[in-house]
XYZ file of C-alpha atoms in Angstrom:
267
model
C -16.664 -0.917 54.890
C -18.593 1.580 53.151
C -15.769 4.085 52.767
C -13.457 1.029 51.398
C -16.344 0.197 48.901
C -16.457 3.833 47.640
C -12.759 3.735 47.453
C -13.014 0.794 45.330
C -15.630 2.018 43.146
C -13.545 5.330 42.415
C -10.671 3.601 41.470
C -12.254 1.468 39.286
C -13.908 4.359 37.714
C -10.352 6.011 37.348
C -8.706 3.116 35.751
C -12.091 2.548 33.010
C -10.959 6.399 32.442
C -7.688 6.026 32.155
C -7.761 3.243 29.966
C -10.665 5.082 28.012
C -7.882 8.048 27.275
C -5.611 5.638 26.423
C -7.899 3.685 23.695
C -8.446 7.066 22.404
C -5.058 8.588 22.457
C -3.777 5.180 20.674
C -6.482 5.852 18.344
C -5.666 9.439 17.461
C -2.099 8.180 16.746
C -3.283 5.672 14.308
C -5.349 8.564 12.116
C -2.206 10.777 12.511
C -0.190 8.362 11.479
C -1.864 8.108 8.021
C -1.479 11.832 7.746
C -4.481 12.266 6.139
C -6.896 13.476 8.474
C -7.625 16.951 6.612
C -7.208 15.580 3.199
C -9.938 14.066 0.853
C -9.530 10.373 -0.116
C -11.735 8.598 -2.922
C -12.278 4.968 -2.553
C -12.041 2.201 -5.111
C -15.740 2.148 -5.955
C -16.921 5.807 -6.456
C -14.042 5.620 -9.412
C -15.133 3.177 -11.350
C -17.387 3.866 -14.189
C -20.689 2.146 -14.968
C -21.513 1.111 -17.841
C -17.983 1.452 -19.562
C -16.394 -1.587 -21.087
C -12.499 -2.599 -20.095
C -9.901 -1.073 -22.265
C -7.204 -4.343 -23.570
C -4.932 -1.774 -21.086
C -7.462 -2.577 -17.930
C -6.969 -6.198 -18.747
C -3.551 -6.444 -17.997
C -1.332 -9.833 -18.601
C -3.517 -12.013 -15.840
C -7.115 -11.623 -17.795
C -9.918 -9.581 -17.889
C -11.292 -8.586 -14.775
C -14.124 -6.111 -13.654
C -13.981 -5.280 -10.322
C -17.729 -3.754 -10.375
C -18.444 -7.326 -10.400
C -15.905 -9.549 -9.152
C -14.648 -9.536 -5.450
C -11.267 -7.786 -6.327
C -8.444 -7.114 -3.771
C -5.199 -5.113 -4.843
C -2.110 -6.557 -2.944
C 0.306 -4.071 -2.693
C 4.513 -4.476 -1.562
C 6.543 -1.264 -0.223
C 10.074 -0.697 0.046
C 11.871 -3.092 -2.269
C 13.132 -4.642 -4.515
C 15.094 -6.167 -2.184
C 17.019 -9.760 -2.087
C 13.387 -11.537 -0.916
C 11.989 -9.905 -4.392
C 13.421 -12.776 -6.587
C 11.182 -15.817 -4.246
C 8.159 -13.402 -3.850
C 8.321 -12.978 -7.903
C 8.420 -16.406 -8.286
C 5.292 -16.901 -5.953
C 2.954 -14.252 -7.327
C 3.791 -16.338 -11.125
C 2.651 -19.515 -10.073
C -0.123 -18.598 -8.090
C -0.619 -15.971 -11.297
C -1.718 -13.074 -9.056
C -0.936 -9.615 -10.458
C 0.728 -6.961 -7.782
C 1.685 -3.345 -7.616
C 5.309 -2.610 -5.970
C 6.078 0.954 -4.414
C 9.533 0.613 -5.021
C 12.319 2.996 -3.065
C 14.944 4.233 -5.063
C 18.028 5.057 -3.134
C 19.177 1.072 -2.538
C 16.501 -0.417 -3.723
C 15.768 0.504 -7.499
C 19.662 1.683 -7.909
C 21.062 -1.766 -6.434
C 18.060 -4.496 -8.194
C 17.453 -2.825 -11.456
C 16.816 -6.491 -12.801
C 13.728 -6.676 -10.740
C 11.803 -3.521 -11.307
C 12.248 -4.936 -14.869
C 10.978 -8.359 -14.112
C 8.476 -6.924 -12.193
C 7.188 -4.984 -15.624
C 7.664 -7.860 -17.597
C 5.799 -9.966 -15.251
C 2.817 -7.646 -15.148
C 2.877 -6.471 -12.223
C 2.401 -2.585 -11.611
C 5.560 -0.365 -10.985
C 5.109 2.756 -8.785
C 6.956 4.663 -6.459
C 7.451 4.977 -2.640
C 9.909 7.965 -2.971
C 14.045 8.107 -2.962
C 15.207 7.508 0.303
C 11.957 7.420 2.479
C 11.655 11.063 3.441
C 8.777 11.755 5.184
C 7.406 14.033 2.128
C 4.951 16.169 4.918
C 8.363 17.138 6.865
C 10.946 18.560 4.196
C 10.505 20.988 1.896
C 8.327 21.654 -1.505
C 11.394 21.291 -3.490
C 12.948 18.195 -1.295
C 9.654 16.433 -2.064
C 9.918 17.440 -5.997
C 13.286 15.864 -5.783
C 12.177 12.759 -4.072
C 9.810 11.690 -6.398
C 11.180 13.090 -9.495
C 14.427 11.225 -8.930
C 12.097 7.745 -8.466
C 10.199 8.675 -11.279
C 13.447 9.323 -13.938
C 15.223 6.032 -12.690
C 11.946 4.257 -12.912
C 11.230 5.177 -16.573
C 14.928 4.887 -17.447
C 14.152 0.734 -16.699
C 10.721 0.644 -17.573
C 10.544 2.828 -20.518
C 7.934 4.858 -18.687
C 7.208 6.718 -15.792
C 5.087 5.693 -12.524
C 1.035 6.520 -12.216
C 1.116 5.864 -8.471
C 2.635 6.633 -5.359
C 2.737 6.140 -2.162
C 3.691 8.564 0.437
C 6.308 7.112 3.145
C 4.383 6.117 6.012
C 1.257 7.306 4.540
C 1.571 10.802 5.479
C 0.003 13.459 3.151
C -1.700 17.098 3.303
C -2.993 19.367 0.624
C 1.148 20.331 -0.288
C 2.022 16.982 -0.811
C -1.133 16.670 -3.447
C -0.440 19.445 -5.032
C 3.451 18.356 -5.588
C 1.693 15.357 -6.571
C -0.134 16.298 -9.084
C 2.392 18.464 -10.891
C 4.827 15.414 -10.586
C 2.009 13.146 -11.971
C 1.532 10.801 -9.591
C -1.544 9.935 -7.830
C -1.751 8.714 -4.194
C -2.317 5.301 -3.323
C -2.791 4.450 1.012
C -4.433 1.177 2.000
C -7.051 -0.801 4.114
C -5.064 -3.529 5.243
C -1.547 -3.633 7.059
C -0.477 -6.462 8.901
C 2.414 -4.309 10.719
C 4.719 -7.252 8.946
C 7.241 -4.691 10.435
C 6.848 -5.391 14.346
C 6.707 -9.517 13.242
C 8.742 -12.236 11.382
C 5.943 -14.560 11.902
C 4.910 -15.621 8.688
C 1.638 -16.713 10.368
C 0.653 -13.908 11.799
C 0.935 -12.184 9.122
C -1.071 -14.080 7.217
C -3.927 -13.769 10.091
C -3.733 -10.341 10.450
C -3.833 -9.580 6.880
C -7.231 -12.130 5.784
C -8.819 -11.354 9.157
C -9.105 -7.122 7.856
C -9.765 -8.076 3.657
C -12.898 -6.911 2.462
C -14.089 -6.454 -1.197
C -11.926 -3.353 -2.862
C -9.436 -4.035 -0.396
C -5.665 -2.925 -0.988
C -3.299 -4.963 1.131
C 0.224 -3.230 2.662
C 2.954 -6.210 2.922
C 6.593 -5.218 2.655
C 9.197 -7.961 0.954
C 12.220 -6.310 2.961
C 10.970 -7.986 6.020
C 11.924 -12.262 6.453
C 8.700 -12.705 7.318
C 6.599 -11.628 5.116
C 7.282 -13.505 1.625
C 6.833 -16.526 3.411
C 3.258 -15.505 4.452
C 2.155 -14.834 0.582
C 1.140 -18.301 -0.461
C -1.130 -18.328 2.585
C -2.700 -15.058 2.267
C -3.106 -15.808 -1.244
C -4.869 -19.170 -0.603
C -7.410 -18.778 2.112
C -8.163 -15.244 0.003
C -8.708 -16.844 -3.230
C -10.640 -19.793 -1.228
C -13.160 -16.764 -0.223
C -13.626 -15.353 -3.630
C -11.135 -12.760 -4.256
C -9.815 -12.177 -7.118
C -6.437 -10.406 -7.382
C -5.677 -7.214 -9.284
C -3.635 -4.643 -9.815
C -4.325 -0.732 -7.896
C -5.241 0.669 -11.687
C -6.984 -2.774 -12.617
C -9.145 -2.007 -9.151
C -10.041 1.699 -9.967
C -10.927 0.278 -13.847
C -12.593 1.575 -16.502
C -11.918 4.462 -14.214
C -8.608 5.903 -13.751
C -6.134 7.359 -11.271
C -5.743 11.162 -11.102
C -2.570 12.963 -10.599
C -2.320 14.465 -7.072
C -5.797 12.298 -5.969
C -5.625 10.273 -3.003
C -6.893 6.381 -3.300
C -7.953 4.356 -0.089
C -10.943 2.164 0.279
């Protein structure tokens, strides 16, 4: 009986290990995934200036807001435009909620010109998530050049200007990458919040996973390619606002500070 017990015991012990590893290697992956594990990041709050009043360019088209004192949460959209752009559009001006779009250019930007321009005219924030979605830590320095350059002319060619921001496909980054960055003049913009709308359609998950992870300074990763997702937006917007957030913009968030070429954001 004894042996049995001791049997027991060490298997238990080898499956609390095992799972242990597991937590841990599932962990790593998550950090590697961001690709910035030997880069520095600067969060909303250590950019903002005190004492500085809001430019009329900080206050945007949705009202003067300063984020050193309200609650402010930046909700962000990747990938599109895409044919859910129009409805999600339409949402963000009724509820009057400001967003910023990394928008991809090879069909995306090149097939819905009309929304990156209603997306400008509707005061939201215009920046770019690359070309075609090359993972900009895996190609070359003068692949990446292209890959944002290309965003940046067809972007400006709409717009009338170029982008501030960027984000890197899948979040992965190193010192190259910032350096491109920076001579391309973009600055790097990650996130606090994902609700993986990509492994989901349901709208109400979604919804859970993203208010469940919102704090103050928070910047939220949706994506409006996915069915689910724009359906989750008057929801997330509503139990958010119902806390106290107020919704901004990613430069309205880091205001009276700004953005700095080839800088990495994240909360």
């Amino acid at each position: 009986m004894s042996a049995a017990k001791n049997k027991m015991r060490s298997s238990a012990k080898g499956f609390r290990r095992a799972a242990s590893l597991t937590a841990a290697a599932t962990a790593a992956m998550a950090v590697a995934l961001t690709g910035c594990t030997k880069v520095d990041t600067s969060a909303p709050s250590s950019v903002r200036k005190d004492g500085a009043p809001l430019s009329a360019e900080d206050r945007g088209k949705f009202g003067t807001v300063d984020c050193r004192k309200a609650k402010c949460v930046a909700l962000t959209f990747d990938a599109g435009p895409s044919e859910n752009s129009p409805r999600l559009l339409d949402i963000l001006k009724e509820e009057k909620v400001p967003a910023t779009f990394f928008l991809l250019g090879k069909n995306h930007i090149a097939k819905h010109p009309e929304l990156v321009k209603r997306m400008e005219d509707e005061g939201h924030e215009v920046a770019s998530h690359t070309w075609s979605h090359k993972i900009l830590t895996d190609i070359t320095p003068d692949e990446a050049h292209r890959e944002l350059r290309r965003t940046n002319e067809a972007i400006e060619k709409l717009i009338g200007h170029k982008p501030s921001l960027m984000r890197p496909p899948q979040g992965r980054t190193n010192p190259d990458v910032n350096d491109i960055s920076r001579e391309e003049g973009l600055a790097e913009v990650l996130w606090s919040v994902t609700a993986k709308d990509y492994t989901t359609d349901d709208s109400a998950l979604i919804q859970k996973r993203v208010v469940d992870q919102t704090q103050r300074d928070g910047i939220i990763l949706l994506h409006d390619i996915y069915k689910g997702t724009v359906p989750a937006v008057p929801g997330i917007i509503d139990e958010l606002k119902k806390r106290g957030y107020v919704f901004v913009t990613v430069p309205q968030l880091l205001a009276p500070g700004k953005a700095e070429p080839g800088k990495i954001y994240r909360p």
